[in-house]
Coordinates of N, CA, C and O in Angstrom, one line a residue:
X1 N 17.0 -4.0 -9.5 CA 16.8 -4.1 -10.9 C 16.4 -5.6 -11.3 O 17.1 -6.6 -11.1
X2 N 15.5 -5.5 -11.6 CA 14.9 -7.0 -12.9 C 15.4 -7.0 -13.8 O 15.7 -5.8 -14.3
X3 N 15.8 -8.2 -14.6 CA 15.9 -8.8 -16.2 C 15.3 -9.3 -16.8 O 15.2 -10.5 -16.4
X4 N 14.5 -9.1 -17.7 CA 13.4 -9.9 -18.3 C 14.0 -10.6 -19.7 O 14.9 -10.2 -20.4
X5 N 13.5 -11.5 -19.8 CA 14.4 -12.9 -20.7 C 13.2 -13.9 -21.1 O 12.1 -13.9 -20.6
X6 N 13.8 -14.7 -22.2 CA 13.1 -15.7 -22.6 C 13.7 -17.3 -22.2 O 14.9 -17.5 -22.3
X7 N 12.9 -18.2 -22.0 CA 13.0 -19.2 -22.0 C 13.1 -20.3 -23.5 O 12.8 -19.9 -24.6
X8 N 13.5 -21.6 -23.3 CA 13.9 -21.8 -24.6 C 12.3 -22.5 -25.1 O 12.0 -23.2 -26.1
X9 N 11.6 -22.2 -24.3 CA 10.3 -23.0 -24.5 C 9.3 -21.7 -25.1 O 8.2 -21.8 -25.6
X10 N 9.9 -20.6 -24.8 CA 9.1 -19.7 -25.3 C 8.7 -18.6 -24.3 O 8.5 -17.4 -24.6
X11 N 8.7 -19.1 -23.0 CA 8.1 -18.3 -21.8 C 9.0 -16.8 -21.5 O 10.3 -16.6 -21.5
X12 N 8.2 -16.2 -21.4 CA 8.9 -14.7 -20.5 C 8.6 -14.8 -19.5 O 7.5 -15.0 -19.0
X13 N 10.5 -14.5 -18.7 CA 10.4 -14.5 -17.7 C 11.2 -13.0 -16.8 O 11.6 -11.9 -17.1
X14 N 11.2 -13.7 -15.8 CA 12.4 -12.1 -15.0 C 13.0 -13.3 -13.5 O 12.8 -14.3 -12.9
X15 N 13.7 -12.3 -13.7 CA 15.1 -12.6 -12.6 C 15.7 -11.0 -11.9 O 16.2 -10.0 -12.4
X16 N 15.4 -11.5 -10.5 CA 16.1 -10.2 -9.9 C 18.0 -10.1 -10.6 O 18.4 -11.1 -11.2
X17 N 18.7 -8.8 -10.3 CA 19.8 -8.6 -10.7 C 20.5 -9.5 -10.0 O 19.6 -10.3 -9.5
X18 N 21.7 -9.9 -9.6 CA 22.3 -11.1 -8.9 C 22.2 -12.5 -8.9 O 23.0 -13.4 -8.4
X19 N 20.8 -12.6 -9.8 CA 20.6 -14.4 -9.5 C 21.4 -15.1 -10.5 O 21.7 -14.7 -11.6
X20 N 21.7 -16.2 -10.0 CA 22.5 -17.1 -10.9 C 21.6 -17.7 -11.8 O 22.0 -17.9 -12.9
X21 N 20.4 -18.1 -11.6 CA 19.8 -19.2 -12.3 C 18.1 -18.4 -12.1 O 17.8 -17.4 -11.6
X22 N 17.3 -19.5 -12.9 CA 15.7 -19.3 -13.2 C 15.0 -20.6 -13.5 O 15.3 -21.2 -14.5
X23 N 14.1 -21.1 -12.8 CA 13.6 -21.9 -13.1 C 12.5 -21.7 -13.9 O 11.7 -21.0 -13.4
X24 N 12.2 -22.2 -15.3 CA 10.9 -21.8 -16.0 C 9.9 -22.7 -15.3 O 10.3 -23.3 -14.2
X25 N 8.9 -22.8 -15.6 CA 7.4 -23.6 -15.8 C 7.1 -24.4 -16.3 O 6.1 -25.0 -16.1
X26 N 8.9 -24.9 -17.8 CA 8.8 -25.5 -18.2 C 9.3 -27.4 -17.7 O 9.2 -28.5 -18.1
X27 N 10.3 -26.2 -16.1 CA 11.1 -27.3 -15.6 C 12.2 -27.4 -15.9 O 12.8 -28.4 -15.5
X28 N 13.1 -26.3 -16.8 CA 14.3 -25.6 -17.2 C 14.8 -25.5 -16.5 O 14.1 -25.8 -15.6
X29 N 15.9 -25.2 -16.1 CA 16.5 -24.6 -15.2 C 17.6 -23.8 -16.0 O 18.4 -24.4 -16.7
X30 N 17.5 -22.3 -15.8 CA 18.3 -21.4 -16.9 C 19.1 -20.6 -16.2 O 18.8 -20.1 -15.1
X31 N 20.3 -20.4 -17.2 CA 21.8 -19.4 -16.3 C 21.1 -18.1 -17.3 O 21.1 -17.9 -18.5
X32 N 20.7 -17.2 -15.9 CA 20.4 -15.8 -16.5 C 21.6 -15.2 -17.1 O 21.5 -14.2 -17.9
X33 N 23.0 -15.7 -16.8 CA 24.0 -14.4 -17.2 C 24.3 -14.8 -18.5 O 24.9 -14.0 -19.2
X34 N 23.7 -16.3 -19.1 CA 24.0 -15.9 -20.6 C 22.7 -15.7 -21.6 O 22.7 -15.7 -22.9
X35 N 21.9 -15.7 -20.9 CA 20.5 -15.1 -21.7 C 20.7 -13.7 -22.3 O 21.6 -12.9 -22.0
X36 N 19.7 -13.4 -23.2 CA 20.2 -12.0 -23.7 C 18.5 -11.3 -23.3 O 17.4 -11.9 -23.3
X37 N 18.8 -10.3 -23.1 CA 17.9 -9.3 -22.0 C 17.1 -8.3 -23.0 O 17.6 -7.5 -23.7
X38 N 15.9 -8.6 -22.8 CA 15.0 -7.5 -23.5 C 14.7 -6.6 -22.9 O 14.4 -5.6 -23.4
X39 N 14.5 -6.7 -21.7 CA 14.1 -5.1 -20.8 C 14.8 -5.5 -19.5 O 15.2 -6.5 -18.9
X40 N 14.7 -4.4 -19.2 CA 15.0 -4.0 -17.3 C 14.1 -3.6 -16.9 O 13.5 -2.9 -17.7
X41 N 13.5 -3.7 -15.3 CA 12.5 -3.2 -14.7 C 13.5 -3.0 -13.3 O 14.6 -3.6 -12.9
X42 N 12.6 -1.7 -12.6 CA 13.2 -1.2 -11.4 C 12.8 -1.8 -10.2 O 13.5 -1.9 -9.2
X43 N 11.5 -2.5 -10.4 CA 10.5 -3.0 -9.4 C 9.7 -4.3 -9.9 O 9.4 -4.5 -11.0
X44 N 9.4 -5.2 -8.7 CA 9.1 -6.3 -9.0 C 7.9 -6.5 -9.9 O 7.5 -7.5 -10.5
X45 N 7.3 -5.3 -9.7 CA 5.5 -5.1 -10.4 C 5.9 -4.7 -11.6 O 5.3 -5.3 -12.5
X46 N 6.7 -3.8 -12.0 CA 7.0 -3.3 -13.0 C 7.4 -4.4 -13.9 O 6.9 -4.8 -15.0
X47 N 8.8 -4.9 -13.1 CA 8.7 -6.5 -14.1 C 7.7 -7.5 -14.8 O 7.7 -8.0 -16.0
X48 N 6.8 -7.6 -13.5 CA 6.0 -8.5 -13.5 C 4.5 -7.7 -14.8 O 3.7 -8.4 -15.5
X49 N 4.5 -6.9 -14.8 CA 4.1 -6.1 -16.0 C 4.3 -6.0 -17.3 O 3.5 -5.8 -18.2
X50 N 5.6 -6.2 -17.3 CA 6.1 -6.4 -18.5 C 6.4 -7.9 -19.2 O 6.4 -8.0 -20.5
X51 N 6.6 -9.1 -18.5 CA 6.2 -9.7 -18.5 C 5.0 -10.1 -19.4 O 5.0 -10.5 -20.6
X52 N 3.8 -10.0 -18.3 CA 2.7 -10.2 -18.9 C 2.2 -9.2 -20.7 O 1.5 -9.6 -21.6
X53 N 2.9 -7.8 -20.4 CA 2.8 -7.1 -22.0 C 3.4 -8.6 -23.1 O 2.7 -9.2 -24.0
X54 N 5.0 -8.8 -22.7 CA 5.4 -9.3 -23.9 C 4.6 -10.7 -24.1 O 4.4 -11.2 -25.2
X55 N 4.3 -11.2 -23.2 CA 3.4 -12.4 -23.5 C 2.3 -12.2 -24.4 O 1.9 -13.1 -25.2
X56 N 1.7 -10.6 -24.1 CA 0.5 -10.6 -24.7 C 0.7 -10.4 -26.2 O 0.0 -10.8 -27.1
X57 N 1.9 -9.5 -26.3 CA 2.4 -9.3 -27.7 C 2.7 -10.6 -28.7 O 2.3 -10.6 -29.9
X58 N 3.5 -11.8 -27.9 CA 4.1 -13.2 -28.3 C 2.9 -14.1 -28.9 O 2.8 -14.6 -30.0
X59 N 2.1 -14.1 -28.0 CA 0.9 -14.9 -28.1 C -0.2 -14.5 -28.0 O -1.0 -15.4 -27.7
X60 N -0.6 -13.4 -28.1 CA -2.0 -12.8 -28.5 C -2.2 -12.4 -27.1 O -1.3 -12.2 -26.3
X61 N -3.7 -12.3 -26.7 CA -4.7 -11.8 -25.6 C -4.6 -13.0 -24.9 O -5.3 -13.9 -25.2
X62 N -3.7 -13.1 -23.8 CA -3.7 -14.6 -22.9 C -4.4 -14.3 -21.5 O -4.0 -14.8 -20.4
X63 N -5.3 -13.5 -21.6 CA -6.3 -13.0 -20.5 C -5.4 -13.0 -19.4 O -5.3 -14.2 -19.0
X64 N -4.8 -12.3 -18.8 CA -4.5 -12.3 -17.7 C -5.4 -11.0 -16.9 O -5.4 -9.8 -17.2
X65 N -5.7 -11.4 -16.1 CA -6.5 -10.8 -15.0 C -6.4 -11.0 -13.6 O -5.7 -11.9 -13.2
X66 N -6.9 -10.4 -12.9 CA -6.3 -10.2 -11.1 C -7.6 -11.1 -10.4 O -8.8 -10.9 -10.2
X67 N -7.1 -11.8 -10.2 CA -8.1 -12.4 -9.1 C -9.3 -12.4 -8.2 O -10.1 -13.3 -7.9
X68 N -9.1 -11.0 -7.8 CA -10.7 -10.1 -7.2 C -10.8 -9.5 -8.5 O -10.9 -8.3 -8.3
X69 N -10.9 -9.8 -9.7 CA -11.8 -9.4 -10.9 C -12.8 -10.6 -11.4 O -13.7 -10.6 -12.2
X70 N -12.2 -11.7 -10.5 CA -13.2 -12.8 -11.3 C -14.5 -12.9 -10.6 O -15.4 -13.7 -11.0

């Protein structure tokens, strides 16, 4: 199970179940167990999917695309 969460900087992020901590991108270092949780994912893609949805929802069209697409 994944947790998907926000950063105080704005970023969405995920954390497997168990982890104590998360580092953002921003250079945060965040205690997942007192974040408050917008979704659950079963699988790390799945997360990682969702993820990139709420970003796209937060901040518009942030092109994310796969790499053998460029």
């Amino acid at each position: 199970m994944y947790y998907i969460f926000r950063c105080d900087c704005g970023r969405v992020l995920y954390a497997k179940e168990g982890v104590a901590t998360r580092k953002c991108v921003c250079g945060k270092t965040i205690k997942v167990k007192g974040r408050r949780i917008f979704k659950r994912a079963e699988t790390r893609e799945d997360a990682s999917l969702a993820v990139q949805q709420m970003q796209d929802e937060i901040y518009g069209n942030t092109g994310f695309i796969k790499a053998s697409d460029l």
